[in-house]
XYZ file of C-alpha atoms in Angstrom:
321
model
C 99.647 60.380 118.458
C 100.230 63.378 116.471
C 100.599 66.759 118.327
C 99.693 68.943 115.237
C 97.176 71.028 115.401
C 95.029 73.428 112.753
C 96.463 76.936 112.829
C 94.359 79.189 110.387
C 96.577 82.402 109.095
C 93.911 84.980 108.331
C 96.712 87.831 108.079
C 99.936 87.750 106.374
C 103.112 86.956 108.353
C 106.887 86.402 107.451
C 107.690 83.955 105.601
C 110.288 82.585 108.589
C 107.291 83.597 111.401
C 104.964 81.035 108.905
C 107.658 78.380 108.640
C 108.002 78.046 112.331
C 103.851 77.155 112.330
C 104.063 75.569 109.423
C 106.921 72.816 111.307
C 104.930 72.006 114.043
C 101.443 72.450 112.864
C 98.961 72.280 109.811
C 98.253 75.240 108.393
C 96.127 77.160 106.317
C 96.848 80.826 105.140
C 93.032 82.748 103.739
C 92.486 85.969 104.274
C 89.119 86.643 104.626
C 89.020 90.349 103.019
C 90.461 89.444 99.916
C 87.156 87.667 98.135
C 88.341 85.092 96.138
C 89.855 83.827 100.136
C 86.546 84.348 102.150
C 85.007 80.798 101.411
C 88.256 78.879 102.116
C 88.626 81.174 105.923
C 85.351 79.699 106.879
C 85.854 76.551 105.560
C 89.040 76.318 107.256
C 87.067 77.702 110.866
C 85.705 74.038 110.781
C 88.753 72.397 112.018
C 91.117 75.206 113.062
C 92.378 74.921 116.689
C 94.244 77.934 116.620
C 93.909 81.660 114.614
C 96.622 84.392 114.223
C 96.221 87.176 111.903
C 94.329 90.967 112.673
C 92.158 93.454 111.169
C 89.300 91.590 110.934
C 85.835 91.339 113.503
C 85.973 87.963 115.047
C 82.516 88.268 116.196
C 79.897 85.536 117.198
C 78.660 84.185 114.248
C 82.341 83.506 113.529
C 83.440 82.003 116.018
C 80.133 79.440 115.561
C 81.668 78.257 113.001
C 84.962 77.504 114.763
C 83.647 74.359 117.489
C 87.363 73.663 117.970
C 89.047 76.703 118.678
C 90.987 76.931 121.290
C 93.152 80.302 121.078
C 93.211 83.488 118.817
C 96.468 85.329 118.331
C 96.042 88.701 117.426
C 99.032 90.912 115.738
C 97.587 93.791 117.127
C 97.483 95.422 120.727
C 93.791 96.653 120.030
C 91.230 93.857 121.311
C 88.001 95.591 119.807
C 87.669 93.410 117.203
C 87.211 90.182 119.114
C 83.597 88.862 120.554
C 85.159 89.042 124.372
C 81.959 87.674 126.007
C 81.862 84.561 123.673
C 85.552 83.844 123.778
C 85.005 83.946 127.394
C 82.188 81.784 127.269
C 83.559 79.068 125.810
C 87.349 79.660 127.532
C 89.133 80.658 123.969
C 92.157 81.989 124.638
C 92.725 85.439 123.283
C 96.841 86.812 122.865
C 97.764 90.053 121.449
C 101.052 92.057 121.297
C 100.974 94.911 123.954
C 104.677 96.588 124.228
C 106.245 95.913 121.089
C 104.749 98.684 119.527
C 104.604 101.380 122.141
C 107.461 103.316 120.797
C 106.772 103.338 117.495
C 103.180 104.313 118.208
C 103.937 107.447 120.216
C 106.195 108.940 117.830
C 103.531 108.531 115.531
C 101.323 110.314 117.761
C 103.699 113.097 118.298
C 104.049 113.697 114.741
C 100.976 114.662 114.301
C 101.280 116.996 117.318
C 104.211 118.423 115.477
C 102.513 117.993 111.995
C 99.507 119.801 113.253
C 100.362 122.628 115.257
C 103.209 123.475 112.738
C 100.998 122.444 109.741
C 103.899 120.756 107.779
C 101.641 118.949 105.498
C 99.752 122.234 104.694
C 103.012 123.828 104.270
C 104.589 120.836 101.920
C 101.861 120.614 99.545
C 102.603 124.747 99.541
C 105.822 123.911 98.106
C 104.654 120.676 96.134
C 101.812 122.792 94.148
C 104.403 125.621 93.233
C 102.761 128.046 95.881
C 105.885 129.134 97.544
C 106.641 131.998 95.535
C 108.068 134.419 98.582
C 108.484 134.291 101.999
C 105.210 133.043 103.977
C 102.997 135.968 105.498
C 101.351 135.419 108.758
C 98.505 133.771 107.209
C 100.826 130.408 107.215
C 102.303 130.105 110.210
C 102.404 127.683 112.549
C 102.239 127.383 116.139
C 105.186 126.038 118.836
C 105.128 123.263 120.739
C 107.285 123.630 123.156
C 105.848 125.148 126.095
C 102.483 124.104 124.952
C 100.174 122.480 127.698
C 99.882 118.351 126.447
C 96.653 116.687 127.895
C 96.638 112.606 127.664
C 93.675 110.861 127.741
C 94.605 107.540 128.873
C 98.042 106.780 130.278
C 98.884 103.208 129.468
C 102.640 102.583 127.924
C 101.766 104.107 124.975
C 100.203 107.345 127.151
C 103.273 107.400 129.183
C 106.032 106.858 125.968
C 104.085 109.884 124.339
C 104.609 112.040 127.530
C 108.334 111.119 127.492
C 108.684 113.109 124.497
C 106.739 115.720 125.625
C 107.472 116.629 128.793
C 111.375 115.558 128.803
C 112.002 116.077 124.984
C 110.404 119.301 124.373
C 109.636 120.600 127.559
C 105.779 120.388 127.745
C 103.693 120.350 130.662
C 101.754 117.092 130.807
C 98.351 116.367 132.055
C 96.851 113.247 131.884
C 93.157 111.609 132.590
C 93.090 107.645 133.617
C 91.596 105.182 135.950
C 93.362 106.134 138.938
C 97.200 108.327 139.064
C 99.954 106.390 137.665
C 103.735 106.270 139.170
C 105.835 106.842 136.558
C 109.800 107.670 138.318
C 111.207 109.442 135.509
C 108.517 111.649 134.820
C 107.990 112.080 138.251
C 107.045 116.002 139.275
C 106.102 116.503 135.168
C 103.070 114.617 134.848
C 100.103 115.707 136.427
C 96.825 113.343 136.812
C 93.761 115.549 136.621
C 89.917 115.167 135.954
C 88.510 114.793 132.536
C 86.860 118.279 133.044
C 90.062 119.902 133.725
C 91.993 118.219 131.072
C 89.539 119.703 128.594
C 89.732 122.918 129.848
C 93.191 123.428 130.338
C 95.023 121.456 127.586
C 95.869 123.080 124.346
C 96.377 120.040 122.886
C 94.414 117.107 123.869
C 95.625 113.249 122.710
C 94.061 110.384 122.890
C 95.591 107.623 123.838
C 93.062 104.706 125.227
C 91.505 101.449 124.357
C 88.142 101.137 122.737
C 85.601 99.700 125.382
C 81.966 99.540 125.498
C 82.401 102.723 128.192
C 84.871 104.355 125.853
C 82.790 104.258 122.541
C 82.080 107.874 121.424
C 83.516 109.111 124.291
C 84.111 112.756 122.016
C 81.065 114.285 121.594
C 79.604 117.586 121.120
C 79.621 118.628 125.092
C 83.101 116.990 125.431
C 84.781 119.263 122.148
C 82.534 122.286 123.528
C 84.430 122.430 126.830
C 88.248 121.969 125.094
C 89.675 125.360 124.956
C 89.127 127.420 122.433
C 92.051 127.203 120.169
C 93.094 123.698 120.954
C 94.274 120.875 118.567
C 92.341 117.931 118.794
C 94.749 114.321 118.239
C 93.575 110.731 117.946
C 96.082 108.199 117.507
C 93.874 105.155 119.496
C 90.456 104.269 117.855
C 88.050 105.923 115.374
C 85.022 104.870 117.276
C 86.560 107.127 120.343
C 85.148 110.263 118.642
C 81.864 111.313 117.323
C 82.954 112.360 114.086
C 80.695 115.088 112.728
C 81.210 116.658 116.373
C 84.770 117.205 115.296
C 84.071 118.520 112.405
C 81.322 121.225 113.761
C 83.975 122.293 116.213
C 86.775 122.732 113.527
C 84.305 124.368 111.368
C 83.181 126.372 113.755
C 86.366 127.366 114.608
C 86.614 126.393 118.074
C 89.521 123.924 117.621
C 92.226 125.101 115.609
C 93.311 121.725 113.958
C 92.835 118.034 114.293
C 95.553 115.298 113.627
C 93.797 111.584 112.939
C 95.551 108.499 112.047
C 91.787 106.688 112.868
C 88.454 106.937 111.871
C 85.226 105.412 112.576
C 85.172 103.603 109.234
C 88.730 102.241 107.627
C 89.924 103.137 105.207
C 88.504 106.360 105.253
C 85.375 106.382 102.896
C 85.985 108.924 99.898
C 82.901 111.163 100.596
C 83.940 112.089 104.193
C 84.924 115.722 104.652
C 87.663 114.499 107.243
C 89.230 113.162 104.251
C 89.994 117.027 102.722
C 89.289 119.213 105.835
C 91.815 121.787 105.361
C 92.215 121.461 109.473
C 92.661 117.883 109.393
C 96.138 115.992 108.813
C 95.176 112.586 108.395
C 97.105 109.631 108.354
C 95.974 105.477 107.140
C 96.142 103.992 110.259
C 99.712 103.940 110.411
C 100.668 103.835 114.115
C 102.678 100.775 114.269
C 103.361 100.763 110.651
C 107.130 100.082 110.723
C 109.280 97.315 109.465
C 110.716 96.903 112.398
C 107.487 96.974 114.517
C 105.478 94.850 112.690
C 107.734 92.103 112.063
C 108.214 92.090 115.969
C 104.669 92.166 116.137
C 104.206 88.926 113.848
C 107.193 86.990 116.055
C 105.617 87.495 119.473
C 101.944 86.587 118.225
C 103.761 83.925 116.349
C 104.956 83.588 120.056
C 101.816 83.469 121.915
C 100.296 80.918 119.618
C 102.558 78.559 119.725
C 102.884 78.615 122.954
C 99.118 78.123 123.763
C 98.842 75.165 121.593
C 101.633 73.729 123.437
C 99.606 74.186 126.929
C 102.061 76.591 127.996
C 101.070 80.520 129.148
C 101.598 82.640 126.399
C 103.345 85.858 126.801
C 100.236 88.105 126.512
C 96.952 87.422 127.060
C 93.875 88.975 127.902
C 92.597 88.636 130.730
């Protein structure tokens, strides 16, 4: 008896991360956002045992149409998209790719602290547009980092790679809102765990860095940007559906917050008509966190990883629990 399974690709991966499913499995590569794919995904849900792929809402009705599944494999660290009742329900198997991307993530994160409170993309299209026609007055300048007072909301690896770079790399006090204090040696005595309230207050520039959760959804609304302090740089490198978006944009326009750096929005891409898209506080970026070649293609080999590995009855190397 055959051990080959169905393994639907709904994602591109590398051609050699494909060839190792494609040896041991049968396989069918649609991707369901490009149209002229959608009706071969679902008609490929009929008989597929396993999924890998990302960016796309595995939701209920989906998965109804998938009797045999028995494991998803998501390329992504971010579980939001995925019904996690249902899969739990019916004991589907959900991996994703936590720690391969942590690095690359923060530094995206701190460049847009850097890009932000030293508004280099301000200052480049200055240049670009022919606008740099003498030295800059006052008007332009920036703002240091160093020194500056770093609040984390959330301090997983990624929340705890981003505070390596600021409190060892550039000297920053770090505060940092979680579920409980976390023990991190070589930052000990330069992170600081601290309420949500005082975070807000005391932070001049406040990143988030946390999951997206029933309890976390909109978590940055109007009271929540009223009590940052005044003058403070807003950053969201995690989810779009973290923030309450026209509350940003009341307190940039209002000019309570200074500047706000975004590399995620509510909707994705970012629709054409929203003002985030041109703010003239806003530096905003398409999503690009783990957006590496080096990142992603590790990304594709250890969700290439987990799903072969769960087909084969063995424990993949992340699940969710």
């Amino acid at each position: 008896m055959s051990d080959r399974k169905n393994v639907l690709v709904f994602r591109e991966l590398p051609p050699d991360q494909l060839a190792r499913l494609q040896a041991v499995h049968e396989v069918t590569i649609a991707n369901p956002r490009v149209p002229a794919q959608e009706a071969a995904f679902f008609d490929a849900l009929s008989h597929a045992h396993g999924l890998i792929g990302s960016s796309y809402r595995i939701d209920e009705a989906v998965l109804a149409r998938a009797p045999r599944l028995e494991v998803i494999s998501s390329i992504s660290v971010g579980i939001d998209n995925y019904a996690l009742p249902a899969l739990r329900a019916r004991g589907i198997s959900l991996c994703h790719t936590p720690g391969v991307l942590t690095e690359t993530t923060a530094d995206t994160i701190f460049s847009l602290v850097m890009a932000t409170s030293r508004r280099l993309v301000e200052l480049a299209g200055h240049v670009r547009e022919g606008r740099w026609l003498r030295n800059i007055g006052e008007d332009l300048f920036g703002w240091d980092v160093h020194g500056k007072t770093l609040g984390i909301v959330g301090f997983g690896r990624i929340g705890q790679a981003l505070a390596r770079r600021a409190a060892l790399g550039f000297g920053m006090p770090v505060i940092y809102h979680n579920h409980g204090a976390v023990d991190v040696p070589e930052l000990a005595g330069r992170v600081r765990d601290v309420t949500m309230d005082e975070l807000l207050a005391t932070a001049d520039i406040v990143a988030l860095v946390l999951p997206l959760t029933e309890e976390s959804r909109d978590l940055m609304g109007p009271a929540q940007f009223a009590a940052m302090k005044p003058g403070a740089i807003f950053i969201n490198g995690a989810r779009g559906g973290l923030v309450q978006e026209d509350a940003l944009l009341h307190a940039l326009e209002s000019g309570h917050l200074r500047a706000a750096g975004l590399d995620v929005f509510a909707t994705e891409p970012l629709p054409q008509d929203s003002p985030l898209r041109t703010h003239p506080k806003v530096t905003a970026l398409p999503h690009i966190g783990s957006a590496t070649h080096e990142t992603r293609y590790a990304m594709a080999r250890m969700a290439t990883d987990n799903l072969l590995q769960a087909l084969a009855g063995q424990r993949p190397q992340a699940t969710v629990d």
